[in-house]
Amino acid sequence: MADAQWSPGPRAWTAGEWLPVLDIVEPPQQRRLTVLVRLLLLIPHFVVLFLLDIAAAVAVVAGWFAALLLGRLPEPVFRFLAGYLGYQVRVAASGMLLVDRYPPFALDPPPDYPARIEVRPTGLNRLAVFFRLILMIPAAVVQSLALSGWWAVAIVWWLVTLILGRMPRPLFEATAAVLRYGMRFSAYVLLLTPAYPKGFFGDDDLSVTQRQTRSATRPLLMSGAGKGLLVLFLVFGVATSVTTSTTTTWPDETADGM
């Protein structure tokens, strides 16, 4: 499954609410040594991503103007942004301990890499493109709270995975849900899809047709414990946001009073 699919014919633009897909093959076991130093190992990727972020920002601005005129992203822009998003997701999947295999330094990963995305070239509503920065605000709040909540107590998930040599299934489900929602949010911001981010609490069993390749996240069927962890992430995210806001305001008030 490719990160991006492109067909120059009339079927290139698919209609409806097809959502970008995250495919992750759940590792039965993880190497404790790589878990121990995971973030250190990913430092080269963080440098590459910093440079790609700059290029992607330029591509999105150019793509925004093009989408207003054409009602779609030009093929080169679509391919680059899809590759960039896939690269970003693979690094995040490794950092969040969802996969054990080291991410490749490539926008187009090997066919057997255990974390991939699928985005499809789709026609874009020009009005929705014009107001994209406003429309994305609700999804941005959910994505930010969930991700900050996960990282707020990441030391716990890291210790659990380090001790067990794997992620407990409910934790894997909840972490994958956070990553998938973030991927769908990014795809919406990058104009790779007209579909608003959905499916934060997982899918039902009918969400993917039987002939498609299934993985641990396609569809993402969540247990009650996994959904409970997602709620916990949101709570931690709110608490982190309030704490950060309070600590930022307090020094400002102190400085004003002096």
Tab-separated table of C-alpha atoms in Angstrom:
chain	number	residue	atom	x	y	z
A	1	MET	CA	0.000	0.000	0.000
A	2	ALA	CA	1.505	3.297	-1.086
A	3	ASP	CA	1.471	6.459	0.981
A	4	ALA	CA	-0.018	8.277	-1.995
A	5	GLN	CA	-1.959	7.019	-4.988
A	6	TRP	CA	-2.296	9.046	-8.181
A	7	SER	CA	-4.187	8.343	-11.366
A	8	PRO	CA	-4.320	10.988	-14.083
A	9	GLY	CA	-7.650	9.685	-15.399
A	10	PRO	CA	-11.138	10.825	-14.415
A	11	ARG	CA	-11.205	8.414	-11.476
A	12	ALA	CA	-8.358	10.242	-9.743
A	13	TRP	CA	-10.845	12.281	-7.715
A	14	THR	CA	-12.810	10.080	-5.347
A	15	ALA	CA	-16.011	11.413	-3.877
A	16	GLY	CA	-17.479	11.079	-0.439
A	17	GLU	CA	-16.021	10.947	3.044
A	18	TRP	CA	-13.116	8.569	2.503
A	19	LEU	CA	-10.742	9.122	5.415
A	20	PRO	CA	-6.950	8.720	5.264
A	21	VAL	CA	-5.920	5.326	6.608
A	22	LEU	CA	-3.220	4.377	9.097
A	23	ASP	CA	-1.822	0.860	8.789
A	24	ILE	CA	0.340	-0.386	11.647
A	25	VAL	CA	1.454	-3.978	12.086
A	26	GLU	CA	1.567	-4.489	15.843
A	27	PRO	CA	4.901	-5.979	16.944
A	28	PRO	CA	4.466	-9.052	19.162
A	29	GLN	CA	7.588	-8.076	21.075
A	30	GLN	CA	9.940	-5.072	21.175
A	31	ARG	CA	13.653	-5.003	21.835
A	32	ARG	CA	14.118	-3.455	25.254
A	33	LEU	CA	17.425	-1.843	24.316
A	34	THR	CA	15.833	0.112	21.443
A	35	VAL	CA	12.923	1.073	23.702
A	36	LEU	CA	15.392	2.347	26.295
A	37	VAL	CA	17.098	4.767	23.881
A	38	ARG	CA	14.264	5.250	21.369
A	39	LEU	CA	14.167	9.056	21.353
A	40	LEU	CA	17.953	9.300	21.152
A	41	LEU	CA	17.956	7.018	18.126
A	42	LEU	CA	15.380	9.243	16.419
A	43	ILE	CA	17.389	12.477	16.735
A	44	PRO	CA	18.636	12.297	13.094
A	45	HIS	CA	15.023	11.976	11.963
A	46	PHE	CA	14.030	15.018	14.020
A	47	VAL	CA	16.678	17.032	12.147
A	48	VAL	CA	15.380	15.799	8.787
A	49	LEU	CA	11.817	16.572	9.816
A	50	PHE	CA	12.782	20.119	10.765
A	51	LEU	CA	14.033	20.692	7.226
A	52	LEU	CA	11.016	18.943	5.716
A	53	ASP	CA	8.697	21.119	7.825
A	54	ILE	CA	10.075	24.204	6.092
A	55	ALA	CA	9.640	22.691	2.639
A	56	ALA	CA	6.137	21.455	3.513
A	57	ALA	CA	5.107	24.923	4.712
A	58	VAL	CA	6.111	26.386	1.359
A	59	ALA	CA	4.334	23.571	-0.500
A	60	VAL	CA	1.123	24.066	1.491
A	61	VAL	CA	1.010	27.782	0.730
A	62	ALA	CA	1.556	27.104	-2.975
A	63	GLY	CA	-0.962	24.238	-2.835
A	64	TRP	CA	-3.551	26.474	-1.153
A	65	PHE	CA	-3.499	28.983	-4.004
A	66	ALA	CA	-3.518	26.179	-6.571
A	67	ALA	CA	-6.445	24.438	-4.844
A	68	LEU	CA	-8.457	27.666	-4.909
A	69	LEU	CA	-7.973	27.835	-8.671
A	70	LEU	CA	-8.108	24.145	-9.609
A	71	GLY	CA	-10.253	22.629	-6.855
A	72	ARG	CA	-7.459	20.149	-6.148
A	73	LEU	CA	-3.763	19.934	-5.351
A	74	PRO	CA	-1.375	19.674	-8.307
A	75	GLU	CA	0.123	16.198	-8.582
A	76	PRO	CA	3.724	17.134	-7.572
A	77	VAL	CA	2.493	19.014	-4.488
A	78	PHE	CA	0.170	16.166	-3.532
A	79	ARG	CA	2.914	13.567	-3.857
A	80	PHE	CA	5.423	15.566	-1.834
A	81	LEU	CA	2.980	16.402	0.986
A	82	ALA	CA	1.741	12.806	1.114
A	83	GLY	CA	5.334	11.568	1.367
A	84	TYR	CA	6.107	14.166	4.018
A	85	LEU	CA	3.072	13.154	6.077
A	86	GLY	CA	3.971	9.482	5.780
A	87	TYR	CA	7.529	10.189	6.930
A	88	GLN	CA	6.210	12.233	9.859
A	89	VAL	CA	3.843	9.432	10.886
A	90	ARG	CA	6.544	6.753	10.718
A	91	VAL	CA	8.848	8.759	12.973
A	92	ALA	CA	5.974	9.447	15.379
A	93	ALA	CA	4.961	5.775	15.401
A	94	SER	CA	8.498	4.830	16.385
A	95	GLY	CA	8.717	7.547	19.033
A	96	MET	CA	5.368	6.514	20.521
A	97	LEU	CA	6.574	2.874	20.682
A	98	LEU	CA	3.979	1.545	18.230
A	99	VAL	CA	6.633	-0.105	16.051
A	100	ASP	CA	10.060	-1.519	16.800
A	101	ARG	CA	11.641	-1.158	13.365
A	102	TYR	CA	13.765	1.936	12.699
A	103	PRO	CA	12.144	4.366	10.231
A	104	PRO	CA	13.817	4.651	6.825
A	105	PHE	CA	15.208	7.987	5.651
A	106	ALA	CA	12.809	8.109	2.703
A	107	LEU	CA	9.513	9.712	1.743
A	108	ASP	CA	8.528	6.417	0.109
A	109	PRO	CA	9.033	3.553	2.612
A	110	PRO	CA	9.791	-0.091	1.811
A	111	PRO	CA	6.657	-2.166	1.105
A	112	ASP	CA	7.185	-4.235	4.250
A	113	TYR	CA	7.592	-1.335	6.698
A	114	PRO	CA	5.094	-1.874	9.556
A	115	ALA	CA	3.726	1.709	9.666
A	116	ARG	CA	2.187	3.267	6.561
A	117	ILE	CA	-0.549	5.672	5.591
A	118	GLU	CA	-2.860	5.838	2.605
A	119	VAL	CA	-4.140	9.108	1.184
A	120	ARG	CA	-6.033	9.462	-2.066
A	121	PRO	CA	-6.119	12.441	-4.451
A	122	THR	CA	-9.559	13.946	-4.062
A	123	GLY	CA	-11.303	17.034	-5.310
A	124	LEU	CA	-11.392	19.896	-2.809
A	125	ASN	CA	-14.208	22.299	-2.033
A	126	ARG	CA	-12.833	25.761	-2.771
A	127	LEU	CA	-14.847	27.429	-0.007
A	128	ALA	CA	-13.580	24.893	2.553
A	129	VAL	CA	-10.028	25.463	1.291
A	130	PHE	CA	-10.415	29.229	1.702
A	131	PHE	CA	-11.603	28.907	5.303
A	132	ARG	CA	-9.366	25.927	6.195
A	133	LEU	CA	-7.530	27.718	9.022
A	134	ILE	CA	-10.845	28.472	10.751
A	135	LEU	CA	-12.488	25.121	10.080
A	136	MET	CA	-9.588	23.153	11.520
A	137	ILE	CA	-9.745	24.787	14.980
A	138	PRO	CA	-12.068	22.225	16.718
A	139	ALA	CA	-10.020	19.273	15.423
A	140	ALA	CA	-6.807	21.083	16.377
A	141	VAL	CA	-8.036	21.362	19.976
A	142	VAL	CA	-8.843	17.627	20.190
A	143	GLN	CA	-5.568	16.649	18.537
A	144	SER	CA	-3.514	18.936	20.775
A	145	LEU	CA	-5.162	17.779	24.008
A	146	ALA	CA	-4.867	14.086	23.145
A	147	LEU	CA	-1.237	14.317	22.084
A	148	SER	CA	-0.138	16.509	24.990
A	149	GLY	CA	-2.006	14.203	27.375
A	150	TRP	CA	-0.177	11.155	25.979
A	151	TRP	CA	3.225	12.836	26.275
A	152	ALA	CA	2.437	14.255	29.742
A	153	VAL	CA	2.734	10.766	31.200
A	154	ALA	CA	4.860	9.201	28.463
A	155	ILE	CA	7.359	8.051	31.093
A	156	VAL	CA	4.699	5.627	32.363
A	157	TRP	CA	4.025	4.131	28.922
A	158	TRP	CA	7.783	3.949	28.312
A	159	LEU	CA	8.411	2.075	31.579
A	160	VAL	CA	5.527	-0.331	30.945
A	161	THR	CA	6.819	-1.146	27.461
A	162	LEU	CA	10.399	-1.409	28.701
A	163	ILE	CA	9.457	-3.841	31.485
A	164	LEU	CA	7.063	-6.008	29.455
A	165	GLY	CA	8.944	-5.807	26.168
A	166	ARG	CA	5.684	-4.827	24.448
A	167	MET	CA	2.759	-2.431	24.700
A	168	PRO	CA	-0.340	-3.794	26.436
A	169	ARG	CA	-3.135	-4.040	23.876
A	170	PRO	CA	-5.398	-1.271	25.333
A	171	LEU	CA	-2.427	1.106	25.440
A	172	PHE	CA	-1.512	0.206	21.854
A	173	GLU	CA	-5.097	0.897	20.741
A	174	ALA	CA	-5.268	4.265	22.477
A	175	THR	CA	-1.823	5.354	21.269
A	176	ALA	CA	-2.641	4.322	17.698
A	177	ALA	CA	-5.926	6.255	17.935
A	178	VAL	CA	-4.051	9.406	18.964
A	179	LEU	CA	-1.564	8.975	16.119
A	180	ARG	CA	-4.282	8.231	13.558
A	181	TYR	CA	-6.370	11.247	14.530
A	182	GLY	CA	-3.268	13.429	14.359
A	183	MET	CA	-2.475	12.010	10.915
A	184	ARG	CA	-6.013	12.739	9.684
A	185	PHE	CA	-5.831	16.236	11.131
A	186	SER	CA	-2.511	16.864	9.383
A	187	ALA	CA	-3.881	15.476	6.117
A	188	TYR	CA	-6.784	17.926	6.386
A	189	VAL	CA	-4.463	20.856	7.131
A	190	LEU	CA	-2.134	19.872	4.285
A	191	LEU	CA	-5.111	19.784	1.857
A	192	LEU	CA	-4.561	16.091	1.154
A	193	THR	CA	-8.192	15.324	1.938
A	194	PRO	CA	-11.510	17.177	2.155
A	195	ALA	CA	-12.690	14.837	4.916
A	196	TYR	CA	-12.765	16.362	8.388
A	197	PRO	CA	-10.861	14.280	10.999
A	198	LYS	CA	-13.106	11.587	12.470
A	199	GLY	CA	-12.895	8.247	14.256
A	200	PHE	CA	-11.075	9.373	17.378
A	201	PHE	CA	-12.588	6.506	19.381
A	202	GLY	CA	-11.970	3.904	16.695
A	203	ASP	CA	-14.024	2.217	13.977
A	204	ASP	CA	-16.735	-0.366	13.770
A	205	ASP	CA	-16.070	-3.647	11.971
A	206	LEU	CA	-17.844	-2.460	8.817
A	207	SER	CA	-15.605	0.546	8.261
A	208	VAL	CA	-13.223	-1.322	5.930
A	209	THR	CA	-14.256	-3.660	3.144
A	210	GLN	CA	-13.221	-7.286	3.444
A	211	ARG	CA	-11.009	-7.242	0.342
A	212	GLN	CA	-8.677	-4.608	1.769
A	213	THR	CA	-5.569	-5.524	3.719
A	214	ARG	CA	-6.264	-5.368	7.435
A	215	SER	CA	-3.753	-4.544	10.131
A	216	ALA	CA	-3.868	-3.697	13.822
A	217	THR	CA	-5.230	-0.260	12.924
A	218	ARG	CA	-7.235	-0.955	9.753
A	219	PRO	CA	-9.884	-0.931	11.024
A	220	LEU	CA	-9.029	0.320	14.509
A	221	LEU	CA	-11.352	-1.677	16.741
A	222	MET	CA	-11.016	-0.446	20.301
A	223	SER	CA	-11.787	-2.130	23.607
A	224	GLY	CA	-13.470	-0.358	26.503
A	225	ALA	CA	-10.086	-0.067	28.214
A	226	GLY	CA	-8.580	1.534	25.121
A	227	LYS	CA	-11.373	4.107	24.932
A	228	GLY	CA	-10.961	4.770	28.645
A	229	LEU	CA	-7.289	5.529	28.093
A	230	LEU	CA	-8.224	7.971	25.335
A	231	VAL	CA	-10.474	9.826	27.757
A	232	LEU	CA	-7.587	9.805	30.231
A	233	PHE	CA	-5.291	11.326	27.600
A	234	LEU	CA	-7.786	14.136	27.048
A	235	VAL	CA	-8.039	14.759	30.797
A	236	PHE	CA	-4.247	14.863	31.105
A	237	GLY	CA	-4.146	17.186	28.105
A	238	VAL	CA	-6.593	19.605	29.699
A	239	ALA	CA	-4.679	19.464	32.989
A	240	THR	CA	-1.389	20.115	31.189
A	241	SER	CA	-2.918	23.038	29.294
A	242	VAL	CA	-4.346	24.592	32.469
A	243	THR	CA	-1.084	24.091	34.352
A	244	THR	CA	0.956	25.621	31.547
A	245	SER	CA	-1.422	28.563	31.290
A	246	THR	CA	-1.311	29.147	35.050
A	247	THR	CA	2.474	28.989	35.318
A	248	THR	CA	2.805	31.328	32.333
A	249	THR	CA	0.330	33.854	33.717
A	250	TRP	CA	1.805	33.886	37.240
A	251	PRO	CA	5.285	35.201	36.287
A	252	ASP	CA	3.639	37.799	34.023
A	253	GLU	CA	1.438	39.055	36.863
A	254	THR	CA	4.427	39.141	39.215
A	255	ALA	CA	6.456	41.146	36.732
A	256	ASP	CA	3.595	43.625	36.231
A	257	GLY	CA	3.289	44.126	39.968
A	258	MET	CA	6.963	44.968	40.433
